C-alpha cells in the first residue's frame, strides 16, 4: 500500500484561502474537524497548540507537516491543504510553503506517524513532485498525483523461519516444552500441510490450568490430595491440543510474504500487535516483528 492509500479526498482542500501561517493551520484544522466527527475544532486547536510548545513542526522544500496528538481520535488521520502560489511560514530553508500536511494521531500510533512523515519528506524532496501535488485541483487529483510519484514499496523483510510449531494433534506436554524453550508468548499451530490453523498462547494454557484446577478442587478427593495447577498439566500431558480446546483461531495477526510494508505496519499499529505470522497463501513461512518492518522502511529512505 502506498502513502496515497492513507489519504481521504474529504480531508483535502485544494487552494487554501489563508494569507498567514496561522490562518492556513486554522483552515486545515477546520477541514480535519469537519471530516472527523469524534473530535471538535476546539479540541484540535488545543492539541496542536500543545504540540507547538515543544518546538516548530517539520518544514522542508516547500512543504509543512504540523501534527497533533489526541486520544479523541482512534485512528491515524491526515488532512492536506495546498497553497499553489506559496505562503511564507518562515521556513528554515527560506522556501514558501505550497503544501501543508496535517497529522492527527493517538499516542499509540507514534511509530506509524514517524514512518509516514519520513515517506512524505522523501516524496516531496524534489520541486517537481511538490508542484505536481500542490497544483492539483481536487482531492482525488491530489491523491492520484501522490500515487504517481510514490516509489515502489520495499519488499518485506525476510521472515524468521527458525520458530517452533505445533499441530492440533500435539500432546500438551510437548507443546508446553516447545513454548517454554521458544521463550515467546505463543507458538503457531499448523496442519499436516504446514497451513496456519491457529495459535497456542501461554494465556490459553494458563486458562486451561486454572479452569481444571478449580474443577479438581470441587471434589473431596482432590482436596485431600492437594491439587495444584502443575498436577493438572501432568494429568493432561497425553491429551492433544485439539481435544483440550486450547487452540485460538483469532487474536493473532498475519501478512502475506509479498504484502507491502506500509499496509502491514498500519494494520499492526492499529491492533497494537508487535508482529505477524508470514504466509504464502495459507502456508506458514515465518514470523516478522513490527520492529523489523520499521527498520526495513527506515533503511529504504
mmCIF file of C-alpha atoms in Angstrom:
data_model
loop_
_atom_site.group_PDB
_atom_site.id
_atom_site.type_symbol
_atom_site.label_atom_id
_atom_site.label_comp_id
_atom_site.label_asym_id
_atom_site.label_seq_id
_atom_site.Cartn_x
_atom_site.Cartn_y
_atom_site.Cartn_z
ATOM 1 C CA UNK A 1 0.000 0.000 0.000
ATOM 2 C CA UNK A 2 1.331 3.411 -0.994
ATOM 3 C CA UNK A 3 1.108 6.626 1.032
ATOM 4 C CA UNK A 4 -1.804 7.664 -1.187
ATOM 5 C CA UNK A 5 -3.968 4.920 0.335
ATOM 6 C CA UNK A 6 -3.846 6.754 3.686
ATOM 7 C CA UNK A 7 -5.453 9.838 2.140
ATOM 8 C CA UNK A 8 -9.134 10.725 2.033
ATOM 9 C CA UNK A 9 -10.392 13.269 -0.537
ATOM 10 C CA UNK A 10 -12.807 14.621 2.095
ATOM 11 C CA UNK A 11 -9.778 15.660 4.170
ATOM 12 C CA UNK A 12 -8.087 17.519 1.321
ATOM 13 C CA UNK A 13 -8.631 21.185 0.418
ATOM 14 C CA UNK A 14 -7.015 22.398 -2.765
ATOM 15 C CA UNK A 15 -6.345 26.128 -2.739
ATOM 16 C CA UNK A 16 -6.388 27.328 0.858
ATOM 17 C CA UNK A 17 -7.531 30.964 1.064
ATOM 18 C CA UNK A 18 -5.294 31.726 4.059
ATOM 19 C CA UNK A 19 -2.874 34.647 3.918
ATOM 20 C CA UNK A 20 -0.841 33.755 7.002
ATOM 21 C CA UNK A 21 0.602 30.630 8.579
ATOM 22 C CA UNK A 22 -1.901 30.716 11.456
ATOM 23 C CA UNK A 23 -4.824 31.165 9.073
ATOM 24 C CA UNK A 24 -3.609 28.208 6.989
ATOM 25 C CA UNK A 25 -3.349 25.968 10.050
ATOM 26 C CA UNK A 26 -6.822 27.002 11.233
ATOM 27 C CA UNK A 27 -8.291 26.367 7.795
ATOM 28 C CA UNK A 28 -6.795 22.886 7.713
ATOM 29 C CA UNK A 29 -7.935 22.160 11.280
ATOM 30 C CA UNK A 30 -11.460 23.050 10.145
ATOM 31 C CA UNK A 31 -11.147 20.536 7.303
ATOM 32 C CA UNK A 32 -10.000 17.889 9.755
ATOM 33 C CA UNK A 33 -12.788 18.657 12.245
ATOM 34 C CA UNK A 34 -15.451 18.536 9.539
ATOM 35 C CA UNK A 35 -14.295 15.094 8.454
ATOM 36 C CA UNK A 36 -13.636 13.665 11.925
ATOM 37 C CA UNK A 37 -16.868 13.594 13.996
ATOM 38 C CA UNK A 38 -15.240 12.277 17.171
ATOM 39 C CA UNK A 39 -13.150 15.400 17.746
ATOM 40 C CA UNK A 40 -14.125 19.101 17.831
ATOM 41 C CA UNK A 41 -12.328 22.049 16.284
ATOM 42 C CA UNK A 42 -11.503 23.433 19.737
ATOM 43 C CA UNK A 43 -10.011 20.091 20.788
ATOM 44 C CA UNK A 44 -7.877 20.031 17.660
ATOM 45 C CA UNK A 45 -6.727 23.612 18.264
ATOM 46 C CA UNK A 46 -5.728 22.701 21.817
ATOM 47 C CA UNK A 47 -3.869 19.557 20.721
ATOM 48 C CA UNK A 48 -1.944 21.436 18.036
ATOM 49 C CA UNK A 49 -1.105 24.288 20.436
ATOM 50 C CA UNK A 50 0.190 21.754 22.964
ATOM 51 C CA UNK A 51 2.442 20.238 20.322
ATOM 52 C CA UNK A 52 3.698 23.679 19.270
ATOM 53 C CA UNK A 53 5.000 24.271 22.802
ATOM 54 C CA UNK A 54 7.629 21.609 22.095
ATOM 55 C CA UNK A 55 9.017 23.482 19.104
ATOM 56 C CA UNK A 56 8.286 24.188 15.441
ATOM 57 C CA UNK A 57 6.923 21.433 13.241
ATOM 58 C CA UNK A 58 8.809 19.983 10.284
ATOM 59 C CA UNK A 59 9.150 22.093 7.147
ATOM 60 C CA UNK A 60 11.261 21.268 4.115
ATOM 61 C CA UNK A 61 11.460 22.340 0.457
ATOM 62 C CA UNK A 62 8.018 23.947 0.303
ATOM 63 C CA UNK A 63 6.053 21.502 2.461
ATOM 64 C CA UNK A 64 4.984 21.731 6.107
ATOM 65 C CA UNK A 65 3.987 18.889 8.448
ATOM 66 C CA UNK A 66 2.175 20.056 11.601
ATOM 67 C CA UNK A 67 0.838 17.330 13.847
ATOM 68 C CA UNK A 68 -1.342 16.991 16.922
ATOM 69 C CA UNK A 69 -1.710 14.134 19.352
ATOM 70 C CA UNK A 70 -5.079 13.439 20.929
ATOM 71 C CA UNK A 71 -6.837 10.362 22.268
ATOM 72 C CA UNK A 72 -10.096 11.799 20.950
ATOM 73 C CA UNK A 73 -9.345 10.032 17.662
ATOM 74 C CA UNK A 74 -8.947 6.284 17.431
ATOM 75 C CA UNK A 75 -7.154 6.160 14.083
ATOM 76 C CA UNK A 76 -4.334 7.899 12.262
ATOM 77 C CA UNK A 77 -5.757 10.878 10.323
ATOM 78 C CA UNK A 78 -4.200 13.033 7.591
ATOM 79 C CA UNK A 79 -5.546 16.292 6.144
ATOM 80 C CA UNK A 80 -3.835 18.158 3.293
ATOM 81 C CA UNK A 81 -4.138 21.737 2.101
ATOM 82 C CA UNK A 82 -2.486 23.221 -0.979
ATOM 83 C CA UNK A 83 -1.109 26.721 -1.488
ATOM 84 C CA UNK A 84 -0.098 26.780 -5.178
ATOM 85 C CA UNK A 85 1.318 30.320 -5.016
ATOM 86 C CA UNK A 86 3.151 29.663 -1.781
ATOM 87 C CA UNK A 87 2.872 31.219 1.674
ATOM 88 C CA UNK A 88 5.616 32.465 3.968
ATOM 89 C CA UNK A 89 5.799 30.167 7.012
ATOM 90 C CA UNK A 90 9.277 31.452 7.938
ATOM 91 C CA UNK A 91 10.660 28.043 6.998
ATOM 92 C CA UNK A 92 14.333 27.421 7.944
ATOM 93 C CA UNK A 93 15.286 26.935 4.282
ATOM 94 C CA UNK A 94 13.552 30.159 3.226
ATOM 95 C CA UNK A 95 11.119 28.425 0.853
ATOM 96 C CA UNK A 96 7.465 29.414 0.707
ATOM 97 C CA UNK A 97 5.097 26.619 1.743
ATOM 98 C CA UNK A 98 2.927 25.162 -1.014
ATOM 99 C CA UNK A 99 1.692 22.014 0.692
ATOM 100 C CA UNK A 100 0.543 21.560 4.310
ATOM 101 C CA UNK A 101 0.108 18.014 5.602
ATOM 102 C CA UNK A 102 -1.646 17.827 8.982
ATOM 103 C CA UNK A 103 -1.362 14.642 11.043
ATOM 104 C CA UNK A 104 -3.748 13.944 13.917
ATOM 105 C CA UNK A 105 -2.758 10.827 15.807
ATOM 106 C CA UNK A 106 -3.462 8.942 19.032
ATOM 107 C CA UNK A 107 -0.325 8.239 21.044
ATOM 108 C CA UNK A 108 -0.354 4.538 20.155
ATOM 109 C CA UNK A 109 0.400 5.428 16.512
ATOM 110 C CA UNK A 110 3.687 7.254 17.163
ATOM 111 C CA UNK A 111 5.753 4.800 15.114
ATOM 112 C CA UNK A 112 3.299 4.964 12.231
ATOM 113 C CA UNK A 113 3.451 8.775 12.290
ATOM 114 C CA UNK A 114 7.256 8.827 12.131
ATOM 115 C CA UNK A 115 7.310 6.299 9.311
ATOM 116 C CA UNK A 116 4.672 8.158 7.291
ATOM 117 C CA UNK A 117 6.337 11.549 7.891
ATOM 118 C CA UNK A 118 9.617 10.141 6.589
ATOM 119 C CA UNK A 119 7.867 8.888 3.464
ATOM 120 C CA UNK A 120 6.211 12.257 2.818
ATOM 121 C CA UNK A 121 9.510 14.094 3.293
ATOM 122 C CA UNK A 122 11.111 11.767 0.781
ATOM 123 C CA UNK A 123 8.160 12.058 -1.577
ATOM 124 C CA UNK A 124 8.286 15.872 -1.779
ATOM 125 C CA UNK A 125 12.078 16.175 -1.735
ATOM 126 C CA UNK A 126 12.042 17.433 -5.331
ATOM 127 C CA UNK A 127 10.278 20.588 -6.546
ATOM 128 C CA UNK A 128 8.753 18.669 -9.438
ATOM 129 C CA UNK A 129 6.963 16.246 -7.129
ATOM 130 C CA UNK A 130 5.897 19.008 -4.755
ATOM 131 C CA UNK A 131 4.368 21.140 -7.504
ATOM 132 C CA UNK A 132 2.602 18.155 -9.051
ATOM 133 C CA UNK A 133 0.706 17.672 -5.780
ATOM 134 C CA UNK A 134 0.348 21.378 -4.899
ATOM 135 C CA UNK A 135 -1.177 22.264 -8.287
ATOM 136 C CA UNK A 136 -3.909 19.629 -8.003
ATOM 137 C CA UNK A 137 -7.443 20.999 -8.394
ATOM 138 C CA UNK A 138 -9.337 18.346 -6.390
ATOM 139 C CA UNK A 139 -8.693 15.904 -3.573
ATOM 140 C CA UNK A 140 -8.967 12.979 -5.970
ATOM 141 C CA UNK A 141 -6.454 14.603 -8.310
ATOM 142 C CA UNK A 142 -4.008 15.179 -5.441
ATOM 143 C CA UNK A 143 -4.275 11.554 -4.308
ATOM 144 C CA UNK A 144 -3.634 10.417 -7.890
ATOM 145 C CA UNK A 145 -0.598 12.720 -8.049
ATOM 146 C CA UNK A 146 0.789 11.345 -4.785
ATOM 147 C CA UNK A 147 0.193 7.824 -6.050
ATOM 148 C CA UNK A 148 2.025 8.504 -9.312
ATOM 149 C CA UNK A 149 5.138 9.898 -7.630
ATOM 150 C CA UNK A 150 5.303 7.326 -4.838
ATOM 151 C CA UNK A 151 8.211 4.897 -5.131
ATOM 152 C CA UNK A 152 7.550 1.212 -5.282
ATOM 153 C CA UNK A 153 7.238 -0.072 -1.705
ATOM 154 C CA UNK A 154 10.272 -2.004 -0.421
ATOM 155 C CA UNK A 155 9.998 -5.747 -0.201
ATOM 156 C CA UNK A 156 9.059 -7.174 3.188
ATOM 157 C CA UNK A 157 11.952 -8.128 5.464
ATOM 158 C CA UNK A 158 12.867 -11.779 5.356
ATOM 159 C CA UNK A 159 10.705 -13.561 7.908
ATOM 160 C CA UNK A 160 12.264 -15.594 10.664
ATOM 161 C CA UNK A 161 11.751 -19.267 9.927
ATOM 162 C CA UNK A 162 13.542 -20.658 12.975
ATOM 163 C CA UNK A 163 10.465 -20.986 15.129
ATOM 164 C CA UNK A 164 8.711 -23.846 16.820
ATOM 165 C CA UNK A 165 5.325 -25.015 15.568
ATOM 166 C CA UNK A 166 2.763 -27.483 16.869
ATOM 167 C CA UNK A 167 -0.157 -29.296 15.298
ATOM 168 C CA UNK A 168 -3.660 -29.927 16.650
ATOM 169 C CA UNK A 169 -2.566 -33.500 17.480
ATOM 170 C CA UNK A 170 0.484 -32.382 19.504
ATOM 171 C CA UNK A 171 0.317 -33.577 23.103
ATOM 172 C CA UNK A 172 0.006 -30.945 25.816
ATOM 173 C CA UNK A 173 3.291 -31.944 27.473
ATOM 174 C CA UNK A 174 5.220 -31.492 24.221
ATOM 175 C CA UNK A 175 3.511 -28.171 23.485
ATOM 176 C CA UNK A 176 4.421 -26.795 26.912
ATOM 177 C CA UNK A 177 8.024 -27.872 26.374
ATOM 178 C CA UNK A 178 8.181 -26.111 22.975
ATOM 179 C CA UNK A 179 6.529 -22.937 24.252
ATOM 180 C CA UNK A 180 8.918 -22.805 27.172
ATOM 181 C CA UNK A 181 12.018 -23.310 25.026
ATOM 182 C CA UNK A 182 10.916 -20.683 22.489
ATOM 183 C CA UNK A 183 10.672 -18.056 25.247
ATOM 184 C CA UNK A 184 7.791 -16.488 23.388
ATOM 185 C CA UNK A 185 4.198 -15.778 24.308
ATOM 186 C CA UNK A 186 2.747 -18.152 21.722
ATOM 187 C CA UNK A 187 3.545 -20.759 19.083
ATOM 188 C CA UNK A 188 1.705 -21.166 15.766
ATOM 189 C CA UNK A 189 -0.457 -24.226 15.126
ATOM 190 C CA UNK A 190 -0.211 -25.733 11.628
ATOM 191 C CA UNK A 191 -1.905 -28.641 9.893
ATOM 192 C CA UNK A 192 -0.164 -31.534 8.117
ATOM 193 C CA UNK A 193 0.433 -29.353 5.035
ATOM 194 C CA UNK A 194 2.014 -26.516 7.005
ATOM 195 C CA UNK A 195 -1.029 -24.253 6.739
ATOM 196 C CA UNK A 196 -1.606 -21.934 9.686
ATOM 197 C CA UNK A 197 -4.757 -23.007 11.510
ATOM 198 C CA UNK A 198 -4.377 -21.257 14.857
ATOM 199 C CA UNK A 199 -2.163 -20.299 17.742
ATOM 200 C CA UNK A 200 -1.321 -21.737 21.141
ATOM 201 C CA UNK A 201 -0.687 -18.955 23.634
ATOM 202 C CA UNK A 202 0.692 -19.003 27.150
ATOM 203 C CA UNK A 203 -2.534 -17.277 28.196
ATOM 204 C CA UNK A 204 -4.646 -20.137 26.830
ATOM 205 C CA UNK A 205 -2.561 -22.694 28.752
ATOM 206 C CA UNK A 206 -2.894 -20.680 31.930
ATOM 207 C CA UNK A 207 -6.671 -20.506 31.499
ATOM 208 C CA UNK A 208 -6.755 -24.280 30.995
ATOM 209 C CA UNK A 209 -4.734 -24.873 34.141
ATOM 210 C CA UNK A 210 -6.836 -22.536 36.266
ATOM 211 C CA UNK A 211 -10.106 -23.958 34.947
ATOM 212 C CA UNK A 212 -9.145 -27.590 35.541
ATOM 213 C CA UNK A 213 -7.578 -26.694 38.883
ATOM 214 C CA UNK A 214 -10.856 -25.340 40.236
ATOM 215 C CA UNK A 215 -12.787 -28.290 38.833
ATOM 216 C CA UNK A 216 -10.487 -30.608 40.763
ATOM 217 C CA UNK A 217 -10.810 -28.550 43.907
ATOM 218 C CA UNK A 218 -14.566 -29.092 43.711
ATOM 219 C CA UNK A 219 -14.099 -32.770 44.526
ATOM 220 C CA UNK A 220 -13.312 -34.051 48.030
ATOM 221 C CA UNK A 221 -10.672 -36.433 46.684
ATOM 222 C CA UNK A 222 -8.741 -33.581 45.111
ATOM 223 C CA UNK A 223 -8.972 -31.519 48.257
ATOM 224 C CA UNK A 224 -7.379 -34.347 50.217
ATOM 225 C CA UNK A 225 -4.724 -34.828 47.549
ATOM 226 C CA UNK A 226 -3.854 -31.122 47.464
ATOM 227 C CA UNK A 227 -4.467 -30.460 43.766
ATOM 228 C CA UNK A 228 -2.217 -27.908 42.029
ATOM 229 C CA UNK A 229 -2.092 -26.345 38.549
ATOM 230 C CA UNK A 230 1.158 -28.221 37.968
ATOM 231 C CA UNK A 231 -0.606 -31.508 38.699
ATOM 232 C CA UNK A 232 -3.333 -30.510 36.245
ATOM 233 C CA UNK A 233 -0.792 -30.186 33.432
ATOM 234 C CA UNK A 234 0.768 -33.534 34.380
ATOM 235 C CA UNK A 235 -2.584 -35.280 34.371
ATOM 236 C CA UNK A 236 -3.433 -33.893 30.909
ATOM 237 C CA UNK A 237 0.036 -34.324 29.424
ATOM 238 C CA UNK A 238 -1.002 -37.029 26.936
ATOM 239 C CA UNK A 239 -4.101 -35.171 25.744
ATOM 240 C CA UNK A 240 -3.906 -33.360 22.388
ATOM 241 C CA UNK A 241 -4.273 -29.613 21.966
ATOM 242 C CA UNK A 242 -7.339 -30.163 19.796
ATOM 243 C CA UNK A 243 -9.044 -32.276 22.459
ATOM 244 C CA UNK A 244 -8.273 -29.748 25.194
ATOM 245 C CA UNK A 245 -9.662 -26.862 23.135
ATOM 246 C CA UNK A 246 -6.691 -24.546 23.687
ATOM 247 C CA UNK A 247 -6.069 -23.595 20.028
ATOM 248 C CA UNK A 248 -7.044 -19.992 19.290
ATOM 249 C CA UNK A 249 -8.322 -19.217 15.795
ATOM 250 C CA UNK A 250 -8.271 -15.426 16.212
ATOM 251 C CA UNK A 251 -6.396 -12.702 18.048
ATOM 252 C CA UNK A 252 -3.133 -13.108 16.121
ATOM 253 C CA UNK A 253 -2.017 -11.170 13.041
ATOM 254 C CA UNK A 254 -0.919 -12.453 9.636
ATOM 255 C CA UNK A 255 0.574 -10.967 6.477
ATOM 256 C CA UNK A 256 1.325 -12.346 3.040
ATOM 257 C CA UNK A 257 5.040 -12.579 2.218
ATOM 258 C CA UNK A 258 4.628 -10.139 -0.703
ATOM 259 C CA UNK A 259 2.378 -7.695 1.170
ATOM 260 C CA UNK A 260 3.537 -4.023 1.006
ATOM 261 C CA UNK A 261 5.167 -2.851 4.223
ATOM 262 C CA UNK A 262 3.097 0.275 4.796
ATOM 263 C CA UNK A 263 -0.122 -1.729 4.688
ATOM 264 C CA UNK A 264 1.277 -4.167 7.225
ATOM 265 C CA UNK A 265 2.570 -1.521 9.631
ATOM 266 C CA UNK A 266 -0.804 0.264 9.520
ATOM 267 C CA UNK A 267 -2.645 -2.933 10.463
ATOM 268 C CA UNK A 268 -0.188 -3.815 13.207
ATOM 269 C CA UNK A 269 -0.203 -0.301 14.654
ATOM 270 C CA UNK A 270 -3.988 -0.181 14.710
ATOM 271 C CA UNK A 271 -4.217 -3.510 16.501
ATOM 272 C CA UNK A 272 -1.284 -2.893 18.860
ATOM 273 C CA UNK A 273 0.373 -6.103 17.666
ATOM 274 C CA UNK A 274 4.141 -6.448 17.881
ATOM 275 C CA UNK A 275 4.482 -8.864 14.985
ATOM 276 C CA UNK A 276 2.747 -11.098 12.477
ATOM 277 C CA UNK A 277 2.931 -14.596 11.049
ATOM 278 C CA UNK A 278 4.073 -14.514 7.415
ATOM 279 C CA UNK A 279 2.053 -16.648 4.998
ATOM 280 C CA UNK A 280 2.415 -17.825 1.424
ATOM 281 C CA UNK A 281 -1.240 -18.314 0.683
ATOM 282 C CA UNK A 282 -2.256 -20.246 3.814
ATOM 283 C CA UNK A 283 1.118 -21.861 4.371
ATOM 284 C CA UNK A 284 3.178 -20.536 7.288
ATOM 285 C CA UNK A 285 6.650 -19.433 6.165
ATOM 286 C CA UNK A 286 7.843 -17.421 9.150
ATOM 287 C CA UNK A 287 7.313 -14.562 11.538
ATOM 288 C CA UNK A 288 8.269 -10.883 11.398
ATOM 289 C CA UNK A 289 8.197 -8.220 14.131
ATOM 290 C CA UNK A 290 6.959 -4.628 13.879
ATOM 291 C CA UNK A 291 10.486 -3.500 14.734
ATOM 292 C CA UNK A 292 11.842 -5.436 11.723
ATOM 293 C CA UNK A 293 9.333 -3.744 9.409
ATOM 294 C CA UNK A 294 10.079 -0.238 10.701
ATOM 295 C CA UNK A 295 13.807 -0.875 10.365
ATOM 296 C CA UNK A 296 13.296 -2.012 6.768
ATOM 297 C CA UNK A 297 11.228 1.087 5.898
ATOM 298 C CA UNK A 298 13.767 3.423 7.539
ATOM 299 C CA UNK A 299 16.607 1.782 5.673
ATOM 300 C CA UNK A 300 14.859 2.236 2.324
ATOM 301 C CA UNK A 301 14.642 6.024 2.540
#
